[in-house]
Amino acid sequence: MDKGLLSFLVQLDLSSAFDTIDHGVLLDRLEHHLGISGTVLKWFRSFLDGRSQVVRIGDSVSVPAEISCGVPQGSILSPMLFAIYLLPLGDIARRYGVDFHCYADDIQLYLAFPANNTSAVAMLEQCLGAIWSWLAGSWLKLNQSKSEVLLVGRGSMYENFTDSLSPPMINRESLKSVKVTKSLGVFLDSSLTLERQISSVVSAGFFHLRNIKRLRPFLPHDSLATLMHAFVSSRIDYCNALYIGLPLKLIHRLQLIQNSA
């Protein structure tokens, strides 16, 4: 944006991503992409194999069924294994000149381009089409109704481009175009003002402060301070590097809630 470029941010949503990972494909990635072998590979295999599930309704329990795919949710290893499973996706993005971030099953693609670059949408669509095909071949399902695209930019060039913009398509279906999207708990708007993000932090912070205030007659100071840090300070601190360089009127709103805390 500082260079006068526009950017697409695409957030892809996967349906039941952790439940559909193919064990054989994952073990192949560990062995041939990361060079893991011998005892360590056997340890990963033992972590994945031999699991079963049942359905319980009241006092009735079904016969155990073997689980042939997926990684256990809640395990520390599972997000890392899922990221390893997605390694080829990065190669696809790089092939089309698209940057990407992955955090567990949150996949973000972004492409910066000049406003007069008419091929940017087509390039992004080609990349998305290749990713869609790869996901389908890897037993992963893209949830297109929850996937979003945000166009980031400022000024007349942004407005002119937006007026003529048709959202990128995946598998002949348009992505949902939004003005604000939530990325790992942070609201990002089309001009990166972060006003929505700060409003969210301030609103949630004062809500919890009011509740903590009601507890003042019943709890010692140390316990109140613990609650304040858990519910208020943690929200102000989360991703606070994004607030560098924002107008003072926005920073002042954060300062008010910190002073109140």
PDB file of C-alpha atoms in Angstrom:
ATOM      1  CA  MET A   1       0.000   0.000   0.000  1.00  0.00           C
ATOM      2  CA  ASP A   2       2.893   2.375   0.780  1.00  0.00           C
ATOM      3  CA  LYS A   3       4.148   1.723  -2.758  1.00  0.00           C
ATOM      4  CA  GLY A   4       0.758   2.582  -4.272  1.00  0.00           C
ATOM      5  CA  LEU A   5      -0.080  -1.049  -5.027  1.00  0.00           C
ATOM      6  CA  LEU A   6      -3.370  -2.852  -4.589  1.00  0.00           C
ATOM      7  CA  SER A   7      -3.493  -6.252  -2.886  1.00  0.00           C
ATOM      8  CA  PHE A   8      -5.806  -9.216  -2.876  1.00  0.00           C
ATOM      9  CA  LEU A   9      -6.091 -11.137   0.391  1.00  0.00           C
ATOM     10  CA  VAL A  10      -7.833 -14.493  -0.026  1.00  0.00           C
ATOM     11  CA  GLN A  11      -8.821 -16.499   3.034  1.00  0.00           C
ATOM     12  CA  LEU A  12      -9.567 -20.131   2.241  1.00  0.00           C
ATOM     13  CA  ASP A  13     -11.758 -22.173   4.567  1.00  0.00           C
ATOM     14  CA  LEU A  14     -11.426 -25.965   4.640  1.00  0.00           C
ATOM     15  CA  SER A  15     -14.290 -28.212   5.736  1.00  0.00           C
ATOM     16  CA  SER A  16     -13.418 -30.573   8.622  1.00  0.00           C
ATOM     17  CA  ALA A  17      -9.781 -30.239   7.590  1.00  0.00           C
ATOM     18  CA  PHE A  18      -8.217 -32.190  10.480  1.00  0.00           C
ATOM     19  CA  ASP A  19     -10.624 -35.116   9.958  1.00  0.00           C
ATOM     20  CA  THR A  20      -9.834 -35.889   6.311  1.00  0.00           C
ATOM     21  CA  ILE A  21      -6.024 -36.131   6.275  1.00  0.00           C
ATOM     22  CA  ASP A  22      -4.917 -39.356   4.571  1.00  0.00           C
ATOM     23  CA  HIS A  23      -2.431 -41.175   6.830  1.00  0.00           C
ATOM     24  CA  GLY A  24      -0.517 -42.721   3.936  1.00  0.00           C
ATOM     25  CA  VAL A  25      -0.068 -39.363   2.190  1.00  0.00           C
ATOM     26  CA  LEU A  26       1.008 -37.703   5.438  1.00  0.00           C
ATOM     27  CA  LEU A  27       3.622 -40.381   6.192  1.00  0.00           C
ATOM     28  CA  ASP A  28       4.879 -40.047   2.607  1.00  0.00           C
ATOM     29  CA  ARG A  29       5.290 -36.271   3.127  1.00  0.00           C
ATOM     30  CA  LEU A  30       7.237 -36.884   6.347  1.00  0.00           C
ATOM     31  CA  GLU A  31       9.539 -39.373   4.654  1.00  0.00           C
ATOM     32  CA  HIS A  32      10.138 -37.814   1.232  1.00  0.00           C
ATOM     33  CA  HIS A  33       9.671 -34.082   1.873  1.00  0.00           C
ATOM     34  CA  LEU A  34      11.291 -33.837   5.313  1.00  0.00           C
ATOM     35  CA  GLY A  35      13.628 -36.840   5.236  1.00  0.00           C
ATOM     36  CA  ILE A  36      12.185 -38.454   8.373  1.00  0.00           C
ATOM     37  CA  SER A  37      12.872 -42.201   8.538  1.00  0.00           C
ATOM     38  CA  GLY A  38      13.622 -45.110  10.837  1.00  0.00           C
ATOM     39  CA  THR A  39      12.451 -45.002  14.435  1.00  0.00           C
ATOM     40  CA  VAL A  40      11.064 -41.470  14.179  1.00  0.00           C
ATOM     41  CA  LEU A  41       8.861 -42.365  11.197  1.00  0.00           C
ATOM     42  CA  LYS A  42       7.641 -45.462  13.077  1.00  0.00           C
ATOM     43  CA  TRP A  43       6.788 -43.224  16.034  1.00  0.00           C
ATOM     44  CA  PHE A  44       4.641 -40.978  13.818  1.00  0.00           C
ATOM     45  CA  ARG A  45       2.987 -44.071  12.304  1.00  0.00           C
ATOM     46  CA  SER A  46       2.141 -45.410  15.754  1.00  0.00           C
ATOM     47  CA  PHE A  47       0.685 -41.999  16.681  1.00  0.00           C
ATOM     48  CA  LEU A  48      -1.684 -42.133  13.677  1.00  0.00           C
ATOM     49  CA  ASP A  49      -2.558 -45.841  13.452  1.00  0.00           C
ATOM     50  CA  GLY A  50      -4.729 -47.977  15.682  1.00  0.00           C
ATOM     51  CA  ARG A  51      -7.263 -45.308  16.644  1.00  0.00           C
ATOM     52  CA  SER A  52     -10.995 -46.023  16.734  1.00  0.00           C
ATOM     53  CA  GLN A  53     -14.217 -44.163  17.399  1.00  0.00           C
ATOM     54  CA  VAL A  54     -17.675 -44.993  18.717  1.00  0.00           C
ATOM     55  CA  VAL A  55     -21.065 -43.286  18.795  1.00  0.00           C
ATOM     56  CA  ARG A  56     -22.833 -43.092  22.150  1.00  0.00           C
ATOM     57  CA  ILE A  57     -26.563 -42.329  22.452  1.00  0.00           C
ATOM     58  CA  GLY A  58     -27.804 -42.574  26.012  1.00  0.00           C
ATOM     59  CA  ASP A  59     -26.651 -45.941  27.363  1.00  0.00           C
ATOM     60  CA  SER A  60     -26.138 -47.437  23.892  1.00  0.00           C
ATOM     61  CA  VAL A  61     -22.655 -47.544  22.324  1.00  0.00           C
ATOM     62  CA  SER A  62     -21.886 -48.536  18.744  1.00  0.00           C
ATOM     63  CA  VAL A  63     -19.286 -51.072  17.679  1.00  0.00           C
ATOM     64  CA  PRO A  64     -15.824 -49.406  17.497  1.00  0.00           C
ATOM     65  CA  ALA A  65     -14.871 -48.340  13.975  1.00  0.00           C
ATOM     66  CA  GLU A  66     -11.250 -47.975  12.905  1.00  0.00           C
ATOM     67  CA  ILE A  67     -10.142 -44.446  11.945  1.00  0.00           C
ATOM     68  CA  SER A  68      -8.202 -44.535   8.691  1.00  0.00           C
ATOM     69  CA  CYS A  69      -7.773 -40.793   8.237  1.00  0.00           C
ATOM     70  CA  GLY A  70      -7.504 -37.543  10.206  1.00  0.00           C
ATOM     71  CA  VAL A  71      -5.367 -36.356  13.105  1.00  0.00           C
ATOM     72  CA  PRO A  72      -6.643 -36.061  16.701  1.00  0.00           C
ATOM     73  CA  GLN A  73      -7.962 -32.588  17.441  1.00  0.00           C
ATOM     74  CA  GLY A  74      -6.572 -31.069  20.616  1.00  0.00           C
ATOM     75  CA  SER A  75      -3.209 -32.730  20.193  1.00  0.00           C
ATOM     76  CA  ILE A  76      -0.118 -30.501  20.127  1.00  0.00           C
ATOM     77  CA  LEU A  77       1.227 -32.477  17.158  1.00  0.00           C
ATOM     78  CA  SER A  78      -1.880 -32.192  14.982  1.00  0.00           C
ATOM     79  CA  PRO A  79      -1.494 -28.568  13.733  1.00  0.00           C
ATOM     80  CA  MET A  80       2.147 -29.272  12.849  1.00  0.00           C
ATOM     81  CA  LEU A  81       1.235 -32.473  11.005  1.00  0.00           C
ATOM     82  CA  PHE A  82      -1.482 -30.617   9.125  1.00  0.00           C
ATOM     83  CA  ALA A  83       1.006 -27.925   8.059  1.00  0.00           C
ATOM     84  CA  ILE A  84       3.336 -30.668   6.793  1.00  0.00           C
ATOM     85  CA  TYR A  85       0.424 -32.208   4.865  1.00  0.00           C
ATOM     86  CA  LEU A  86      -0.080 -28.819   3.133  1.00  0.00           C
ATOM     87  CA  LEU A  87       3.569 -28.405   2.059  1.00  0.00           C
ATOM     88  CA  PRO A  88       2.856 -28.834  -1.697  1.00  0.00           C
ATOM     89  CA  LEU A  89       0.312 -26.007  -1.525  1.00  0.00           C
ATOM     90  CA  GLY A  90       3.161 -23.522  -1.024  1.00  0.00           C
ATOM     91  CA  ASP A  91       4.841 -24.784  -4.191  1.00  0.00           C
ATOM     92  CA  ILE A  92       1.634 -24.153  -6.153  1.00  0.00           C
ATOM     93  CA  ALA A  93       1.314 -20.584  -4.829  1.00  0.00           C
ATOM     94  CA  ARG A  94       4.946 -19.773  -5.602  1.00  0.00           C
ATOM     95  CA  ARG A  95       4.542 -21.123  -9.138  1.00  0.00           C
ATOM     96  CA  TYR A  96       1.959 -18.390  -9.819  1.00  0.00           C
ATOM     97  CA  GLY A  97       3.839 -15.634  -7.987  1.00  0.00           C
ATOM     98  CA  VAL A  98       1.317 -15.569  -5.125  1.00  0.00           C
ATOM     99  CA  ASP A  99       2.453 -15.234  -1.506  1.00  0.00           C
ATOM    100  CA  PHE A 100       0.851 -17.279   1.248  1.00  0.00           C
ATOM    101  CA  HIS A 101       0.583 -17.858   4.984  1.00  0.00           C
ATOM    102  CA  CYS A 102      -0.639 -21.004   6.684  1.00  0.00           C
ATOM    103  CA  TYR A 103      -1.513 -21.342  10.357  1.00  0.00           C
ATOM    104  CA  ALA A 104      -2.975 -24.814  11.021  1.00  0.00           C
ATOM    105  CA  ASP A 105      -6.060 -24.907   8.748  1.00  0.00           C
ATOM    106  CA  ASP A 106      -6.132 -21.130   8.141  1.00  0.00           C
ATOM    107  CA  ILE A 107      -4.799 -20.575   4.620  1.00  0.00           C
ATOM    108  CA  GLN A 108      -4.178 -17.043   3.321  1.00  0.00           C
ATOM    109  CA  LEU A 109      -3.067 -16.055  -0.165  1.00  0.00           C
ATOM    110  CA  TYR A 110      -2.084 -12.517  -1.073  1.00  0.00           C
ATOM    111  CA  LEU A 111      -1.059 -10.826  -4.291  1.00  0.00           C
ATOM    112  CA  ALA A 112       0.154  -7.228  -4.639  1.00  0.00           C
ATOM    113  CA  PHE A 113      -0.099  -5.573  -8.069  1.00  0.00           C
ATOM    114  CA  PRO A 114      -0.315  -2.145  -9.782  1.00  0.00           C
ATOM    115  CA  ALA A 115      -3.832  -0.860 -10.447  1.00  0.00           C
ATOM    116  CA  ASN A 116      -3.242  -0.965 -14.202  1.00  0.00           C
ATOM    117  CA  ASN A 117      -2.366  -4.677 -14.120  1.00  0.00           C
ATOM    118  CA  THR A 118      -5.423  -6.226 -15.737  1.00  0.00           C
ATOM    119  CA  SER A 119      -4.048  -9.768 -15.505  1.00  0.00           C
ATOM    120  CA  ALA A 120      -3.892  -9.902 -11.680  1.00  0.00           C
ATOM    121  CA  VAL A 121      -7.380 -11.391 -11.282  1.00  0.00           C
ATOM    122  CA  ALA A 122      -6.714 -14.004 -13.976  1.00  0.00           C
ATOM    123  CA  MET A 123      -3.398 -14.958 -12.348  1.00  0.00           C
ATOM    124  CA  LEU A 124      -5.079 -15.341  -8.959  1.00  0.00           C
ATOM    125  CA  GLU A 125      -7.873 -17.418 -10.484  1.00  0.00           C
ATOM    126  CA  GLN A 126      -5.348 -19.763 -12.113  1.00  0.00           C
ATOM    127  CA  CYS A 127      -3.608 -20.198  -8.758  1.00  0.00           C
ATOM    128  CA  LEU A 128      -6.914 -20.813  -6.965  1.00  0.00           C
ATOM    129  CA  GLY A 129      -7.946 -23.346  -9.613  1.00  0.00           C
ATOM    130  CA  ALA A 130      -4.680 -25.263  -9.172  1.00  0.00           C
ATOM    131  CA  ILE A 131      -5.086 -25.193  -5.380  1.00  0.00           C
ATOM    132  CA  TRP A 132      -8.690 -26.396  -5.638  1.00  0.00           C
ATOM    133  CA  SER A 133      -7.604 -29.349  -7.788  1.00  0.00           C
ATOM    134  CA  TRP A 134      -4.752 -30.199  -5.426  1.00  0.00           C
ATOM    135  CA  LEU A 135      -7.015 -30.047  -2.364  1.00  0.00           C
ATOM    136  CA  ALA A 136      -9.558 -32.352  -4.036  1.00  0.00           C
ATOM    137  CA  GLY A 137      -6.804 -34.820  -4.897  1.00  0.00           C
ATOM    138  CA  SER A 138      -5.497 -34.712  -1.300  1.00  0.00           C
ATOM    139  CA  TRP A 139      -8.873 -35.533   0.313  1.00  0.00           C
ATOM    140  CA  LEU A 140      -9.398 -31.954   1.469  1.00  0.00           C
ATOM    141  CA  LYS A 141     -12.588 -30.014   0.718  1.00  0.00           C
ATOM    142  CA  LEU A 142     -12.646 -26.270   0.174  1.00  0.00           C
ATOM    143  CA  ASN A 143     -15.660 -24.549   1.738  1.00  0.00           C
ATOM    144  CA  GLN A 144     -16.293 -21.881  -0.911  1.00  0.00           C
ATOM    145  CA  SER A 145     -19.244 -20.322   0.925  1.00  0.00           C
ATOM    146  CA  LYS A 146     -16.935 -19.365   3.840  1.00  0.00           C
ATOM    147  CA  SER A 147     -13.870 -18.430   1.771  1.00  0.00           C
ATOM    148  CA  GLU A 148     -13.422 -14.665   1.335  1.00  0.00           C
ATOM    149  CA  VAL A 149     -11.466 -12.176  -0.750  1.00  0.00           C
ATOM    150  CA  LEU A 150     -10.539  -8.665   0.421  1.00  0.00           C
ATOM    151  CA  LEU A 151      -9.147  -6.004  -1.915  1.00  0.00           C
ATOM    152  CA  VAL A 152      -6.774  -3.693  -0.014  1.00  0.00           C
ATOM    153  CA  GLY A 153      -5.812  -0.225  -1.242  1.00  0.00           C
ATOM    154  CA  ARG A 154      -6.436   3.511  -1.045  1.00  0.00           C
ATOM    155  CA  GLY A 155      -7.296   6.458  -3.234  1.00  0.00           C
ATOM    156  CA  SER A 156      -8.867   6.877  -6.649  1.00  0.00           C
ATOM    157  CA  MET A 157      -7.001   3.939  -8.190  1.00  0.00           C
ATOM    158  CA  TYR A 158      -8.534   1.613  -5.604  1.00  0.00           C
ATOM    159  CA  GLU A 159     -12.020   3.024  -6.197  1.00  0.00           C
ATOM    160  CA  ASN A 160     -11.708   2.777  -9.985  1.00  0.00           C
ATOM    161  CA  PHE A 161     -10.461  -0.801  -9.763  1.00  0.00           C
ATOM    162  CA  THR A 162     -13.244  -1.751  -7.322  1.00  0.00           C
ATOM    163  CA  ASP A 163     -15.931  -0.351  -9.610  1.00  0.00           C
ATOM    164  CA  SER A 164     -14.878  -2.642 -12.448  1.00  0.00           C
ATOM    165  CA  LEU A 165     -13.881  -5.616 -10.275  1.00  0.00           C
ATOM    166  CA  SER A 166     -15.425  -9.040 -10.627  1.00  0.00           C
ATOM    167  CA  PRO A 167     -14.462 -11.240  -7.642  1.00  0.00           C
ATOM    168  CA  PRO A 168     -12.017 -14.059  -8.432  1.00  0.00           C
ATOM    169  CA  MET A 169     -13.649 -17.414  -9.148  1.00  0.00           C
ATOM    170  CA  ILE A 170     -12.866 -20.961  -8.026  1.00  0.00           C
ATOM    171  CA  ASN A 171     -14.365 -23.839  -9.985  1.00  0.00           C
ATOM    172  CA  ARG A 172     -16.722 -21.414 -11.815  1.00  0.00           C
ATOM    173  CA  GLU A 173     -18.003 -20.007  -8.511  1.00  0.00           C
ATOM    174  CA  SER A 174     -17.230 -16.457  -7.336  1.00  0.00           C
ATOM    175  CA  LEU A 175     -15.526 -15.940  -3.996  1.00  0.00           C
ATOM    176  CA  LYS A 176     -17.359 -13.813  -1.467  1.00  0.00           C
ATOM    177  CA  SER A 177     -15.992 -10.249  -1.709  1.00  0.00           C
ATOM    178  CA  VAL A 178     -15.866  -8.455   1.668  1.00  0.00           C
ATOM    179  CA  LYS A 179     -14.874  -5.033   3.020  1.00  0.00           C
ATOM    180  CA  VAL A 180     -13.693  -6.436   6.377  1.00  0.00           C
ATOM    181  CA  THR A 181     -12.316  -9.873   7.173  1.00  0.00           C
ATOM    182  CA  LYS A 182     -11.081 -11.514  10.343  1.00  0.00           C
ATOM    183  CA  SER A 183      -7.577 -12.944  10.209  1.00  0.00           C
ATOM    184  CA  LEU A 184      -6.440 -14.947  13.261  1.00  0.00           C
ATOM    185  CA  GLY A 185      -8.604 -12.828  15.528  1.00  0.00           C
ATOM    186  CA  VAL A 186      -7.752  -9.460  13.941  1.00  0.00           C
ATOM    187  CA  PHE A 187     -10.227  -7.457  11.844  1.00  0.00           C
ATOM    188  CA  LEU A 188      -8.625  -6.210   8.617  1.00  0.00           C
ATOM    189  CA  ASP A 189     -10.466  -3.620   6.499  1.00  0.00           C
ATOM    190  CA  SER A 190      -9.960  -2.643   2.866  1.00  0.00           C
ATOM    191  CA  SER A 191      -7.757   0.386   3.674  1.00  0.00           C
ATOM    192  CA  LEU A 192      -6.042  -1.115   6.770  1.00  0.00           C
ATOM    193  CA  THR A 193      -7.269   1.649   9.095  1.00  0.00           C
ATOM    194  CA  LEU A 194      -7.836  -1.016  11.810  1.00  0.00           C
ATOM    195  CA  GLU A 195     -10.797   1.008  13.107  1.00  0.00           C
ATOM    196  CA  ARG A 196     -12.975  -2.121  13.289  1.00  0.00           C
ATOM    197  CA  GLN A 197     -10.235  -3.986  15.162  1.00  0.00           C
ATOM    198  CA  ILE A 198      -9.799  -1.235  17.753  1.00  0.00           C
ATOM    199  CA  SER A 199     -13.571  -0.879  18.193  1.00  0.00           C
ATOM    200  CA  SER A 200     -13.756  -4.612  18.862  1.00  0.00           C
ATOM    201  CA  VAL A 201     -10.934  -4.485  21.439  1.00  0.00           C
ATOM    202  CA  VAL A 202     -12.413  -1.459  23.215  1.00  0.00           C
ATOM    203  CA  SER A 203     -15.956  -2.879  23.273  1.00  0.00           C
ATOM    204  CA  ALA A 204     -14.850  -6.263  24.648  1.00  0.00           C
ATOM    205  CA  GLY A 205     -12.451  -4.613  27.109  1.00  0.00           C
ATOM    206  CA  PHE A 206     -15.056  -2.332  28.691  1.00  0.00           C
ATOM    207  CA  PHE A 207     -17.557  -5.203  28.822  1.00  0.00           C
ATOM    208  CA  HIS A 208     -15.141  -7.292  30.905  1.00  0.00           C
ATOM    209  CA  LEU A 209     -14.101  -4.308  33.040  1.00  0.00           C
ATOM    210  CA  ARG A 210     -17.732  -3.731  34.009  1.00  0.00           C
ATOM    211  CA  ASN A 211     -18.060  -7.364  35.053  1.00  0.00           C
ATOM    212  CA  ILE A 212     -14.794  -7.261  37.014  1.00  0.00           C
ATOM    213  CA  LYS A 213     -15.950  -4.080  38.767  1.00  0.00           C
ATOM    214  CA  ARG A 214     -18.985  -5.946  40.121  1.00  0.00           C
ATOM    215  CA  LEU A 215     -16.597  -8.397  41.801  1.00  0.00           C
ATOM    216  CA  ARG A 216     -14.624  -5.729  43.687  1.00  0.00           C
ATOM    217  CA  PRO A 217     -16.519  -6.212  46.979  1.00  0.00           C
ATOM    218  CA  PHE A 218     -15.857  -9.968  46.931  1.00  0.00           C
ATOM    219  CA  LEU A 219     -12.317 -10.507  45.614  1.00  0.00           C
ATOM    220  CA  PRO A 220      -8.909  -9.358  46.869  1.00  0.00           C
ATOM    221  CA  HIS A 221      -6.889  -6.931  44.750  1.00  0.00           C
ATOM    222  CA  ASP A 222      -4.518  -9.612  43.422  1.00  0.00           C
ATOM    223  CA  SER A 223      -7.391 -11.700  42.096  1.00  0.00           C
ATOM    224  CA  LEU A 224      -8.972  -8.662  40.436  1.00  0.00           C
ATOM    225  CA  ALA A 225      -5.629  -7.831  38.813  1.00  0.00           C
ATOM    226  CA  THR A 226      -5.374 -11.403  37.493  1.00  0.00           C
ATOM    227  CA  LEU A 227      -8.842 -11.125  35.935  1.00  0.00           C
ATOM    228  CA  MET A 228      -8.007  -7.729  34.442  1.00  0.00           C
ATOM    229  CA  HIS A 229      -4.833  -9.046  32.796  1.00  0.00           C
ATOM    230  CA  ALA A 230      -6.594 -12.197  31.561  1.00  0.00           C
ATOM    231  CA  PHE A 231      -9.582 -10.454  29.999  1.00  0.00           C
ATOM    232  CA  VAL A 232      -8.476  -6.872  29.226  1.00  0.00           C
ATOM    233  CA  SER A 233      -4.694  -6.431  28.997  1.00  0.00           C
ATOM    234  CA  SER A 234      -4.335  -9.586  26.917  1.00  0.00           C
ATOM    235  CA  ARG A 235      -6.729  -8.135  24.328  1.00  0.00           C
ATOM    236  CA  ILE A 236      -4.855  -4.833  24.149  1.00  0.00           C
ATOM    237  CA  ASP A 237      -1.523  -6.640  23.816  1.00  0.00           C
ATOM    238  CA  TYR A 238      -2.645  -9.162  21.180  1.00  0.00           C
ATOM    239  CA  CYS A 239      -1.001  -8.277  17.831  1.00  0.00           C
ATOM    240  CA  ASN A 240      -0.283  -4.767  19.137  1.00  0.00           C
ATOM    241  CA  ALA A 241       2.575  -4.355  16.641  1.00  0.00           C
ATOM    242  CA  LEU A 242      -0.178  -3.673  14.078  1.00  0.00           C
ATOM    243  CA  TYR A 243      -1.039  -0.422  15.878  1.00  0.00           C
ATOM    244  CA  ILE A 244       2.331   1.225  15.133  1.00  0.00           C
ATOM    245  CA  GLY A 245       1.845   4.371  13.064  1.00  0.00           C
ATOM    246  CA  LEU A 246      -1.938   4.615  13.524  1.00  0.00           C
ATOM    247  CA  PRO A 247      -3.530   8.059  14.094  1.00  0.00           C
ATOM    248  CA  LEU A 248      -3.449   9.255  17.697  1.00  0.00           C
ATOM    249  CA  LYS A 249      -7.268   9.416  17.866  1.00  0.00           C
ATOM    250  CA  LEU A 250      -7.344   5.611  17.511  1.00  0.00           C
ATOM    251  CA  ILE A 251      -4.462   5.012  19.910  1.00  0.00           C
ATOM    252  CA  HIS A 252      -6.250   7.288  22.407  1.00  0.00           C
ATOM    253  CA  ARG A 253      -9.197   4.863  22.481  1.00  0.00           C
ATOM    254  CA  LEU A 254      -6.851   2.058  23.493  1.00  0.00           C
ATOM    255  CA  GLN A 255      -5.192   4.338  26.051  1.00  0.00           C
ATOM    256  CA  LEU A 256      -8.601   5.052  27.646  1.00  0.00           C
ATOM    257  CA  ILE A 257      -9.316   1.396  28.250  1.00  0.00           C
ATOM    258  CA  GLN A 258      -5.793   0.806  29.580  1.00  0.00           C
ATOM    259  CA  ASN A 259      -6.196   3.746  31.996  1.00  0.00           C
ATOM    260  CA  SER A 260      -9.575   2.376  33.107  1.00  0.00           C
ATOM    261  CA  ALA A 261      -8.035  -1.039  33.695  1.00  0.00           C
TER     262      ALA A 261
END
